Amino acid sequence: AVAACLASALTACGGGGAGGYTAVGAAGGTARTPAAARPTGTVTLVPLDGAKGADGATGTTSGPYSTGPATAAAGTPDSPSSLTSSAGSSSRRDGARPRRSDPAAPNSPQPGASSASPAPAALTWSAPTRAATDKRWCEKVTVTFTNSGGTAVRSGTVTLGTHIIDLLGIDWSTVTSTQPLPTPVAPGSHISRTWTVCVDDWRVPLGMHVETRVVTVDWS
């Protein structure tokens, strides 16, 4: 009689608006309910701690013999559909392809840029060509000048070295004279000039003559 009263009291304490609950197993163990005691209708499970799921709804499900909290809703950080594309992917999160950047424009010459500077002047000259005159202390000397550079020769001087030679071919002395360079000498052109070169007559006694052998040019 005492045991029946205790069982009735425990059943009455679990009463409420949602119906009574009766412990069917030992605390901490696996609940084992006889087959005859299984419910046959819809069962609603209510968590005792009142925790909510990730989507804000209570972790309850309804249906025959359903257990455990509801699964995570699509679109949450843990769902595959919300994962962003891997690094290097050409698709954005919204599925649109990123706009391709225009290729860099090749280097083009700036308008008004100056062209390459022409090559400087390069002047060369030939060995002197000599011709006798009616005076033994004078002679005609011809020199050809060539400019193989890219700019013209604008000015310069020509120095002629005239040797005084006796009958035996002995060189007694050298006399220099200076003449102006025939300018301008255009690029790629040739200019020949003939001068009459003379020394003092007393320097060339009878039987001696003059020979202009050396030509040096100072030009710019």
JSON list of C-alpha atoms in Angstrom, two decimals:
[
{"chain": "A", "resi": 1, "resn": "ALA", "atom": "CA", "xyz": [0.00, 0.00, 0.00]},
{"chain": "A", "resi": 2, "resn": "VAL", "atom": "CA", "xyz": [2.87, 2.41, 0.81]},
{"chain": "A", "resi": 3, "resn": "ALA", "atom": "CA", "xyz": [4.57, 1.69, -2.54]},
{"chain": "A", "resi": 4, "resn": "ALA", "atom": "CA", "xyz": [1.33, 2.33, -4.43]},
{"chain": "A", "resi": 5, "resn": "CYS", "atom": "CA", "xyz": [0.90, 5.68, -2.71]},
{"chain": "A", "resi": 6, "resn": "LEU", "atom": "CA", "xyz": [4.47, 6.78, -3.59]},
{"chain": "A", "resi": 7, "resn": "ALA", "atom": "CA", "xyz": [4.00, 5.87, -7.25]},
{"chain": "A", "resi": 8, "resn": "SER", "atom": "CA", "xyz": [0.73, 7.83, -7.40]},
{"chain": "A", "resi": 9, "resn": "ALA", "atom": "CA", "xyz": [2.43, 10.87, -5.83]},
{"chain": "A", "resi": 10, "resn": "LEU", "atom": "CA", "xyz": [5.28, 10.84, -8.34]},
{"chain": "A", "resi": 11, "resn": "THR", "atom": "CA", "xyz": [2.86, 10.65, -11.23]},
{"chain": "A", "resi": 12, "resn": "ALA", "atom": "CA", "xyz": [0.79, 13.52, -9.92]},
{"chain": "A", "resi": 13, "resn": "CYS", "atom": "CA", "xyz": [3.91, 15.78, -9.51]},
{"chain": "A", "resi": 14, "resn": "GLY", "atom": "CA", "xyz": [4.78, 15.45, -13.23]},
{"chain": "A", "resi": 15, "resn": "GLY", "atom": "CA", "xyz": [1.41, 16.80, -14.28]},
{"chain": "A", "resi": 16, "resn": "GLY", "atom": "CA", "xyz": [1.03, 19.99, -16.36]},
{"chain": "A", "resi": 17, "resn": "GLY", "atom": "CA", "xyz": [-0.54, 21.52, -19.40]},
{"chain": "A", "resi": 18, "resn": "ALA", "atom": "CA", "xyz": [1.50, 19.31, -21.78]},
{"chain": "A", "resi": 19, "resn": "GLY", "atom": "CA", "xyz": [0.76, 16.04, -19.97]},
{"chain": "A", "resi": 20, "resn": "GLY", "atom": "CA", "xyz": [2.67, 13.97, -17.46]},
{"chain": "A", "resi": 21, "resn": "TYR", "atom": "CA", "xyz": [6.20, 12.47, -17.73]},
{"chain": "A", "resi": 22, "resn": "THR", "atom": "CA", "xyz": [7.28, 9.26, -16.05]},
{"chain": "A", "resi": 23, "resn": "ALA", "atom": "CA", "xyz": [10.86, 8.13, -15.59]},
{"chain": "A", "resi": 24, "resn": "VAL", "atom": "CA", "xyz": [11.33, 4.85, -17.43]},
{"chain": "A", "resi": 25, "resn": "GLY", "atom": "CA", "xyz": [14.95, 4.08, -16.64]},
{"chain": "A", "resi": 26, "resn": "ALA", "atom": "CA", "xyz": [17.81, 4.69, -14.31]},
{"chain": "A", "resi": 27, "resn": "ALA", "atom": "CA", "xyz": [19.46, 8.14, -14.32]},
{"chain": "A", "resi": 28, "resn": "GLY", "atom": "CA", "xyz": [22.47, 8.30, -16.69]},
{"chain": "A", "resi": 29, "resn": "GLY", "atom": "CA", "xyz": [21.59, 5.02, -18.39]},
{"chain": "A", "resi": 30, "resn": "THR", "atom": "CA", "xyz": [19.97, 4.11, -21.68]},
{"chain": "A", "resi": 31, "resn": "ALA", "atom": "CA", "xyz": [16.22, 4.35, -21.59]},
{"chain": "A", "resi": 32, "resn": "ARG", "atom": "CA", "xyz": [14.64, 1.07, -22.46]},
{"chain": "A", "resi": 33, "resn": "THR", "atom": "CA", "xyz": [10.91, 1.06, -22.95]},
{"chain": "A", "resi": 34, "resn": "PRO", "atom": "CA", "xyz": [9.00, -2.12, -23.50]},
{"chain": "A", "resi": 35, "resn": "ALA", "atom": "CA", "xyz": [7.44, -2.47, -26.95]},
{"chain": "A", "resi": 36, "resn": "ALA", "atom": "CA", "xyz": [3.98, -2.28, -25.42]},
{"chain": "A", "resi": 37, "resn": "ALA", "atom": "CA", "xyz": [4.78, 1.14, -23.91]},
{"chain": "A", "resi": 38, "resn": "ARG", "atom": "CA", "xyz": [5.92, 2.89, -27.18]},
{"chain": "A", "resi": 39, "resn": "PRO", "atom": "CA", "xyz": [3.67, 5.77, -28.29]},
{"chain": "A", "resi": 40, "resn": "THR", "atom": "CA", "xyz": [1.59, 5.30, -31.38]},
{"chain": "A", "resi": 41, "resn": "GLY", "atom": "CA", "xyz": [0.91, 8.96, -32.26]},
{"chain": "A", "resi": 42, "resn": "THR", "atom": "CA", "xyz": [2.85, 12.18, -32.79]},
{"chain": "A", "resi": 43, "resn": "VAL", "atom": "CA", "xyz": [5.47, 12.91, -30.12]},
{"chain": "A", "resi": 44, "resn": "THR", "atom": "CA", "xyz": [6.83, 16.41, -29.39]},
{"chain": "A", "resi": 45, "resn": "LEU", "atom": "CA", "xyz": [10.22, 16.65, -27.69]},
{"chain": "A", "resi": 46, "resn": "VAL", "atom": "CA", "xyz": [10.97, 19.78, -25.68]},
{"chain": "A", "resi": 47, "resn": "PRO", "atom": "CA", "xyz": [14.60, 20.40, -24.55]},
{"chain": "A", "resi": 48, "resn": "LEU", "atom": "CA", "xyz": [14.80, 20.88, -20.82]},
{"chain": "A", "resi": 49, "resn": "ASP", "atom": "CA", "xyz": [17.41, 23.68, -21.08]},
{"chain": "A", "resi": 50, "resn": "GLY", "atom": "CA", "xyz": [15.37, 25.67, -23.63]},
{"chain": "A", "resi": 51, "resn": "ALA", "atom": "CA", "xyz": [18.40, 26.03, -26.06]},
{"chain": "A", "resi": 52, "resn": "LYS", "atom": "CA", "xyz": [17.72, 27.35, -29.54]},
{"chain": "A", "resi": 53, "resn": "GLY", "atom": "CA", "xyz": [19.14, 26.10, -32.81]},
{"chain": "A", "resi": 54, "resn": "ALA", "atom": "CA", "xyz": [21.43, 28.05, -35.16]},
{"chain": "A", "resi": 55, "resn": "ASP", "atom": "CA", "xyz": [18.45, 29.47, -37.07]},
{"chain": "A", "resi": 56, "resn": "GLY", "atom": "CA", "xyz": [16.70, 30.84, -33.96]},
{"chain": "A", "resi": 57, "resn": "ALA", "atom": "CA", "xyz": [14.04, 28.11, -33.77]},
{"chain": "A", "resi": 58, "resn": "THR", "atom": "CA", "xyz": [13.73, 25.75, -30.85]},
{"chain": "A", "resi": 59, "resn": "GLY", "atom": "CA", "xyz": [15.45, 22.40, -31.30]},
{"chain": "A", "resi": 60, "resn": "THR", "atom": "CA", "xyz": [12.23, 20.42, -31.61]},
{"chain": "A", "resi": 61, "resn": "THR", "atom": "CA", "xyz": [10.92, 18.24, -34.36]},
{"chain": "A", "resi": 62, "resn": "SER", "atom": "CA", "xyz": [7.58, 16.60, -34.74]},
{"chain": "A", "resi": 63, "resn": "GLY", "atom": "CA", "xyz": [6.75, 13.34, -36.31]},
{"chain": "A", "resi": 64, "resn": "PRO", "atom": "CA", "xyz": [6.61, 9.74, -35.37]},
{"chain": "A", "resi": 65, "resn": "TYR", "atom": "CA", "xyz": [9.67, 8.59, -33.44]},
{"chain": "A", "resi": 66, "resn": "SER", "atom": "CA", "xyz": [11.79, 11.61, -34.45]},
{"chain": "A", "resi": 67, "resn": "THR", "atom": "CA", "xyz": [14.70, 12.42, -32.15]},
{"chain": "A", "resi": 68, "resn": "GLY", "atom": "CA", "xyz": [17.43, 15.03, -31.91]},
{"chain": "A", "resi": 69, "resn": "PRO", "atom": "CA", "xyz": [17.55, 18.72, -32.85]},
{"chain": "A", "resi": 70, "resn": "ALA", "atom": "CA", "xyz": [16.68, 20.04, -36.29]},
{"chain": "A", "resi": 71, "resn": "THR", "atom": "CA", "xyz": [19.47, 20.18, -38.91]},
{"chain": "A", "resi": 72, "resn": "ALA", "atom": "CA", "xyz": [21.13, 23.49, -39.77]},
{"chain": "A", "resi": 73, "resn": "ALA", "atom": "CA", "xyz": [19.30, 25.60, -42.30]},
{"chain": "A", "resi": 74, "resn": "ALA", "atom": "CA", "xyz": [20.78, 26.20, -45.76]},
{"chain": "A", "resi": 75, "resn": "GLY", "atom": "CA", "xyz": [22.82, 29.34, -46.05]},
{"chain": "A", "resi": 76, "resn": "THR", "atom": "CA", "xyz": [24.43, 29.14, -42.60]},
{"chain": "A", "resi": 77, "resn": "PRO", "atom": "CA", "xyz": [28.24, 29.39, -42.39]},
{"chain": "A", "resi": 78, "resn": "ASP", "atom": "CA", "xyz": [28.51, 25.60, -42.00]},
{"chain": "A", "resi": 79, "resn": "SER", "atom": "CA", "xyz": [26.47, 24.74, -45.09]},
{"chain": "A", "resi": 80, "resn": "PRO", "atom": "CA", "xyz": [28.29, 23.96, -48.36]},
{"chain": "A", "resi": 81, "resn": "SER", "atom": "CA", "xyz": [26.19, 26.47, -50.34]},
{"chain": "A", "resi": 82, "resn": "SER", "atom": "CA", "xyz": [27.66, 29.41, -48.40]},
{"chain": "A", "resi": 83, "resn": "LEU", "atom": "CA", "xyz": [31.32, 28.56, -48.99]},
{"chain": "A", "resi": 84, "resn": "THR", "atom": "CA", "xyz": [33.15, 31.14, -51.04]},
{"chain": "A", "resi": 85, "resn": "SER", "atom": "CA", "xyz": [35.19, 30.16, -54.06]},
{"chain": "A", "resi": 86, "resn": "SER", "atom": "CA", "xyz": [38.79, 29.17, -53.56]},
{"chain": "A", "resi": 87, "resn": "ALA", "atom": "CA", "xyz": [41.67, 31.55, -54.14]},
{"chain": "A", "resi": 88, "resn": "GLY", "atom": "CA", "xyz": [42.34, 32.12, -57.82]},
{"chain": "A", "resi": 89, "resn": "SER", "atom": "CA", "xyz": [38.79, 31.26, -58.92]},
{"chain": "A", "resi": 90, "resn": "SER", "atom": "CA", "xyz": [37.37, 33.49, -61.61]},
{"chain": "A", "resi": 91, "resn": "SER", "atom": "CA", "xyz": [33.82, 33.46, -60.13]},
{"chain": "A", "resi": 92, "resn": "ARG", "atom": "CA", "xyz": [32.60, 35.83, -57.46]},
{"chain": "A", "resi": 93, "resn": "ARG", "atom": "CA", "xyz": [30.24, 34.96, -54.61]},
{"chain": "A", "resi": 94, "resn": "ASP", "atom": "CA", "xyz": [27.18, 36.05, -56.58]},
{"chain": "A", "resi": 95, "resn": "GLY", "atom": "CA", "xyz": [28.14, 33.92, -59.59]},
{"chain": "A", "resi": 96, "resn": "ALA", "atom": "CA", "xyz": [29.13, 36.85, -61.86]},
{"chain": "A", "resi": 97, "resn": "ARG", "atom": "CA", "xyz": [32.54, 36.68, -63.55]},
{"chain": "A", "resi": 98, "resn": "PRO", "atom": "CA", "xyz": [34.92, 39.53, -62.65]},
{"chain": "A", "resi": 99, "resn": "ARG", "atom": "CA", "xyz": [35.59, 42.12, -65.30]},
{"chain": "A", "resi": 100, "resn": "ARG", "atom": "CA", "xyz": [38.89, 41.60, -67.05]},
{"chain": "A", "resi": 101, "resn": "SER", "atom": "CA", "xyz": [41.31, 44.47, -66.90]},
{"chain": "A", "resi": 102, "resn": "ASP", "atom": "CA", "xyz": [42.43, 46.00, -70.17]},
{"chain": "A", "resi": 103, "resn": "PRO", "atom": "CA", "xyz": [45.97, 45.05, -71.24]},
{"chain": "A", "resi": 104, "resn": "ALA", "atom": "CA", "xyz": [48.59, 47.68, -70.74]},
{"chain": "A", "resi": 105, "resn": "ALA", "atom": "CA", "xyz": [49.04, 49.86, -73.77]},
{"chain": "A", "resi": 106, "resn": "PRO", "atom": "CA", "xyz": [52.46, 49.42, -75.45]},
{"chain": "A", "resi": 107, "resn": "ASN", "atom": "CA", "xyz": [54.94, 52.20, -75.20]},
{"chain": "A", "resi": 108, "resn": "SER", "atom": "CA", "xyz": [54.34, 54.60, -78.05]},
{"chain": "A", "resi": 109, "resn": "PRO", "atom": "CA", "xyz": [56.55, 57.50, -79.11]},
{"chain": "A", "resi": 110, "resn": "GLN", "atom": "CA", "xyz": [55.53, 60.75, -77.54]},
{"chain": "A", "resi": 111, "resn": "PRO", "atom": "CA", "xyz": [54.37, 63.38, -80.00]},
{"chain": "A", "resi": 112, "resn": "GLY", "atom": "CA", "xyz": [57.05, 65.91, -80.71]},
{"chain": "A", "resi": 113, "resn": "ALA", "atom": "CA", "xyz": [59.88, 63.69, -79.43]},
{"chain": "A", "resi": 114, "resn": "SER", "atom": "CA", "xyz": [63.18, 64.48, -81.11]},
{"chain": "A", "resi": 115, "resn": "SER", "atom": "CA", "xyz": [64.83, 61.85, -83.30]},
{"chain": "A", "resi": 116, "resn": "ALA", "atom": "CA", "xyz": [68.31, 60.49, -82.71]},
{"chain": "A", "resi": 117, "resn": "SER", "atom": "CA", "xyz": [71.10, 63.04, -83.06]},
{"chain": "A", "resi": 118, "resn": "PRO", "atom": "CA", "xyz": [73.15, 62.75, -86.26]},
{"chain": "A", "resi": 119, "resn": "ALA", "atom": "CA", "xyz": [76.67, 61.44, -86.10]},
{"chain": "A", "resi": 120, "resn": "PRO", "atom": "CA", "xyz": [79.38, 64.08, -85.60]},
{"chain": "A", "resi": 121, "resn": "ALA", "atom": "CA", "xyz": [81.61, 65.24, -88.42]},
{"chain": "A", "resi": 122, "resn": "ALA", "atom": "CA", "xyz": [84.58, 63.04, -89.36]},
{"chain": "A", "resi": 123, "resn": "LEU", "atom": "CA", "xyz": [87.13, 64.83, -91.57]},
{"chain": "A", "resi": 124, "resn": "THR", "atom": "CA", "xyz": [90.01, 63.14, -93.37]},
{"chain": "A", "resi": 125, "resn": "TRP", "atom": "CA", "xyz": [92.42, 64.47, -95.99]},
{"chain": "A", "resi": 126, "resn": "SER", "atom": "CA", "xyz": [94.73, 63.12, -98.66]},
{"chain": "A", "resi": 127, "resn": "ALA", "atom": "CA", "xyz": [98.49, 63.38, -99.07]},
{"chain": "A", "resi": 128, "resn": "PRO", "atom": "CA", "xyz": [99.49, 66.61, -100.84]},
{"chain": "A", "resi": 129, "resn": "THR", "atom": "CA", "xyz": [99.79, 66.57, -104.60]},
{"chain": "A", "resi": 130, "resn": "ARG", "atom": "CA", "xyz": [102.60, 68.86, -105.76]},
{"chain": "A", "resi": 131, "resn": "ALA", "atom": "CA", "xyz": [103.18, 70.75, -109.01]},
{"chain": "A", "resi": 132, "resn": "ALA", "atom": "CA", "xyz": [106.21, 72.95, -109.93]},
{"chain": "A", "resi": 133, "resn": "THR", "atom": "CA", "xyz": [105.92, 76.63, -110.79]},
{"chain": "A", "resi": 134, "resn": "ASP", "atom": "CA", "xyz": [108.24, 79.01, -112.67]},
{"chain": "A", "resi": 135, "resn": "LYS", "atom": "CA", "xyz": [109.88, 79.93, -109.34]},
{"chain": "A", "resi": 136, "resn": "ARG", "atom": "CA", "xyz": [112.04, 77.40, -107.50]},
{"chain": "A", "resi": 137, "resn": "TRP", "atom": "CA", "xyz": [110.88, 78.68, -104.07]},
{"chain": "A", "resi": 138, "resn": "CYS", "atom": "CA", "xyz": [107.17, 78.16, -104.90]},
{"chain": "A", "resi": 139, "resn": "GLU", "atom": "CA", "xyz": [104.98, 75.18, -105.81]},
{"chain": "A", "resi": 140, "resn": "LYS", "atom": "CA", "xyz": [101.29, 74.30, -106.21]},
{"chain": "A", "resi": 141, "resn": "VAL", "atom": "CA", "xyz": [99.89, 72.00, -103.50]},
{"chain": "A", "resi": 142, "resn": "THR", "atom": "CA", "xyz": [96.51, 70.22, -103.81]},
{"chain": "A", "resi": 143, "resn": "VAL", "atom": "CA", "xyz": [94.76, 68.50, -100.87]},
{"chain": "A", "resi": 144, "resn": "THR", "atom": "CA", "xyz": [91.38, 66.67, -100.93]},
{"chain": "A", "resi": 145, "resn": "PHE", "atom": "CA", "xyz": [89.17, 66.75, -97.80]},
{"chain": "A", "resi": 146, "resn": "THR", "atom": "CA", "xyz": [86.46, 64.15, -97.10]},
{"chain": "A", "resi": 147, "resn": "ASN", "atom": "CA", "xyz": [83.75, 64.36, -94.45]},
{"chain": "A", "resi": 148, "resn": "SER", "atom": "CA", "xyz": [82.39, 60.89, -93.64]},
{"chain": "A", "resi": 149, "resn": "GLY", "atom": "CA", "xyz": [80.39, 62.03, -90.60]},
{"chain": "A", "resi": 150, "resn": "GLY", "atom": "CA", "xyz": [76.77, 63.10, -90.15]},
{"chain": "A", "resi": 151, "resn": "THR", "atom": "CA", "xyz": [77.26, 66.86, -89.67]},
{"chain": "A", "resi": 152, "resn": "ALA", "atom": "CA", "xyz": [79.12, 69.49, -91.66]},
{"chain": "A", "resi": 153, "resn": "VAL", "atom": "CA", "xyz": [82.61, 70.78, -90.88]},
{"chain": "A", "resi": 154, "resn": "ARG", "atom": "CA", "xyz": [82.16, 74.51, -90.23]},
{"chain": "A", "resi": 155, "resn": "SER", "atom": "CA", "xyz": [85.66, 75.88, -89.77]},
{"chain": "A", "resi": 156, "resn": "GLY", "atom": "CA", "xyz": [89.33, 74.97, -89.59]},
{"chain": "A", "resi": 157, "resn": "THR", "atom": "CA", "xyz": [92.88, 75.70, -90.68]},
{"chain": "A", "resi": 158, "resn": "VAL", "atom": "CA", "xyz": [95.40, 73.76, -92.78]},
{"chain": "A", "resi": 159, "resn": "THR", "atom": "CA", "xyz": [99.11, 73.78, -91.88]},
{"chain": "A", "resi": 160, "resn": "LEU", "atom": "CA", "xyz": [101.55, 72.90, -94.65]},
{"chain": "A", "resi": 161, "resn": "GLY", "atom": "CA", "xyz": [105.13, 71.83, -93.96]},
{"chain": "A", "resi": 162, "resn": "THR", "atom": "CA", "xyz": [107.48, 72.75, -96.86]},
{"chain": "A", "resi": 163, "resn": "HIS", "atom": "CA", "xyz": [110.96, 71.22, -96.91]},
{"chain": "A", "resi": 164, "resn": "ILE", "atom": "CA", "xyz": [113.98, 72.85, -98.62]},
{"chain": "A", "resi": 165, "resn": "ILE", "atom": "CA", "xyz": [116.01, 70.21, -100.50]},
{"chain": "A", "resi": 166, "resn": "ASP", "atom": "CA", "xyz": [119.44, 70.56, -102.16]},
{"chain": "A", "resi": 167, "resn": "LEU", "atom": "CA", "xyz": [120.85, 68.79, -105.24]},
{"chain": "A", "resi": 168, "resn": "LEU", "atom": "CA", "xyz": [121.97, 65.79, -103.17]},
{"chain": "A", "resi": 169, "resn": "GLY", "atom": "CA", "xyz": [118.51, 65.35, -101.58]},
{"chain": "A", "resi": 170, "resn": "ILE", "atom": "CA", "xyz": [119.57, 66.71, -98.22]},
{"chain": "A", "resi": 171, "resn": "ASP", "atom": "CA", "xyz": [116.75, 68.34, -96.24]},
{"chain": "A", "resi": 172, "resn": "TRP", "atom": "CA", "xyz": [118.10, 71.64, -95.03]},
{"chain": "A", "resi": 173, "resn": "SER", "atom": "CA", "xyz": [115.06, 73.05, -93.25]},
{"chain": "A", "resi": 174, "resn": "THR", "atom": "CA", "xyz": [111.27, 73.02, -93.00]},
{"chain": "A", "resi": 175, "resn": "VAL", "atom": "CA", "xyz": [109.06, 76.07, -93.31]},
{"chain": "A", "resi": 176, "resn": "THR", "atom": "CA", "xyz": [105.37, 75.98, -92.24]},
{"chain": "A", "resi": 177, "resn": "SER", "atom": "CA", "xyz": [102.53, 78.03, -93.59]},
{"chain": "A", "resi": 178, "resn": "THR", "atom": "CA", "xyz": [98.85, 78.17, -92.63]},
{"chain": "A", "resi": 179, "resn": "GLN", "atom": "CA", "xyz": [95.85, 78.30, -94.95]},
{"chain": "A", "resi": 180, "resn": "PRO", "atom": "CA", "xyz": [92.12, 78.43, -94.18]},
{"chain": "A", "resi": 181, "resn": "LEU", "atom": "CA", "xyz": [90.19, 75.19, -94.49]},
{"chain": "A", "resi": 182, "resn": "PRO", "atom": "CA", "xyz": [87.66, 75.29, -97.33]},
{"chain": "A", "resi": 183, "resn": "THR", "atom": "CA", "xyz": [84.37, 75.16, -95.40]},
{"chain": "A", "resi": 184, "resn": "PRO", "atom": "CA", "xyz": [81.68, 74.09, -95.03]},
{"chain": "A", "resi": 185, "resn": "VAL", "atom": "CA", "xyz": [82.43, 70.47, -95.81]},
{"chain": "A", "resi": 186, "resn": "ALA", "atom": "CA", "xyz": [79.00, 68.82, -96.00]},
{"chain": "A", "resi": 187, "resn": "PRO", "atom": "CA", "xyz": [78.41, 65.26, -94.69]},
{"chain": "A", "resi": 188, "resn": "GLY", "atom": "CA", "xyz": [79.55, 62.66, -97.22]},
{"chain": "A", "resi": 189, "resn": "SER", "atom": "CA", "xyz": [81.18, 65.23, -99.52]},
{"chain": "A", "resi": 190, "resn": "HIS", "atom": "CA", "xyz": [84.70, 65.76, -100.92]},
{"chain": "A", "resi": 191, "resn": "ILE", "atom": "CA", "xyz": [86.40, 69.11, -101.43]},
{"chain": "A", "resi": 192, "resn": "SER", "atom": "CA", "xyz": [89.75, 69.69, -103.11]},
{"chain": "A", "resi": 193, "resn": "ARG", "atom": "CA", "xyz": [91.73, 72.87, -102.71]},
{"chain": "A", "resi": 194, "resn": "THR", "atom": "CA", "xyz": [94.95, 73.98, -104.41]},
{"chain": "A", "resi": 195, "resn": "TRP", "atom": "CA", "xyz": [97.30, 76.55, -102.86]},
{"chain": "A", "resi": 196, "resn": "THR", "atom": "CA", "xyz": [100.48, 78.13, -104.16]},
{"chain": "A", "resi": 197, "resn": "VAL", "atom": "CA", "xyz": [102.97, 77.67, -101.37]},
{"chain": "A", "resi": 198, "resn": "CYS", "atom": "CA", "xyz": [106.09, 79.85, -101.32]},
{"chain": "A", "resi": 199, "resn": "VAL", "atom": "CA", "xyz": [109.05, 80.39, -99.00]},
{"chain": "A", "resi": 200, "resn": "ASP", "atom": "CA", "xyz": [111.58, 83.24, -98.90]},
{"chain": "A", "resi": 201, "resn": "ASP", "atom": "CA", "xyz": [113.63, 83.20, -102.08]},
{"chain": "A", "resi": 202, "resn": "TRP", "atom": "CA", "xyz": [116.93, 83.52, -100.20]},
{"chain": "A", "resi": 203, "resn": "ARG", "atom": "CA", "xyz": [116.19, 80.19, -98.51]},
{"chain": "A", "resi": 204, "resn": "VAL", "atom": "CA", "xyz": [116.34, 78.37, -101.85]},
{"chain": "A", "resi": 205, "resn": "PRO", "atom": "CA", "xyz": [119.67, 79.03, -103.56]},
{"chain": "A", "resi": 206, "resn": "LEU", "atom": "CA", "xyz": [120.30, 78.04, -107.15]},
{"chain": "A", "resi": 207, "resn": "GLY", "atom": "CA", "xyz": [120.14, 74.26, -107.54]},
{"chain": "A", "resi": 208, "resn": "MET", "atom": "CA", "xyz": [117.77, 73.76, -104.58]},
{"chain": "A", "resi": 209, "resn": "HIS", "atom": "CA", "xyz": [113.97, 73.31, -104.57]},
{"chain": "A", "resi": 210, "resn": "VAL", "atom": "CA", "xyz": [110.99, 73.03, -102.20]},
{"chain": "A", "resi": 211, "resn": "GLU", "atom": "CA", "xyz": [108.76, 70.04, -101.39]},
{"chain": "A", "resi": 212, "resn": "THR", "atom": "CA", "xyz": [105.55, 70.31, -99.32]},
{"chain": "A", "resi": 213, "resn": "ARG", "atom": "CA", "xyz": [105.32, 66.94, -97.58]},
{"chain": "A", "resi": 214, "resn": "VAL", "atom": "CA", "xyz": [103.36, 67.45, -94.38]},
{"chain": "A", "resi": 215, "resn": "VAL", "atom": "CA", "xyz": [99.68, 68.46, -94.04]},
{"chain": "A", "resi": 216, "resn": "THR", "atom": "CA", "xyz": [97.94, 68.90, -90.68]},
{"chain": "A", "resi": 217, "resn": "VAL", "atom": "CA", "xyz": [94.35, 70.12, -90.21]},
{"chain": "A", "resi": 218, "resn": "ASP", "atom": "CA", "xyz": [92.67, 71.71, -87.21]},
{"chain": "A", "resi": 219, "resn": "TRP", "atom": "CA", "xyz": [88.89, 71.63, -87.74]},
{"chain": "A", "resi": 220, "resn": "SER", "atom": "CA", "xyz": [85.60, 71.86, -85.94]}
]
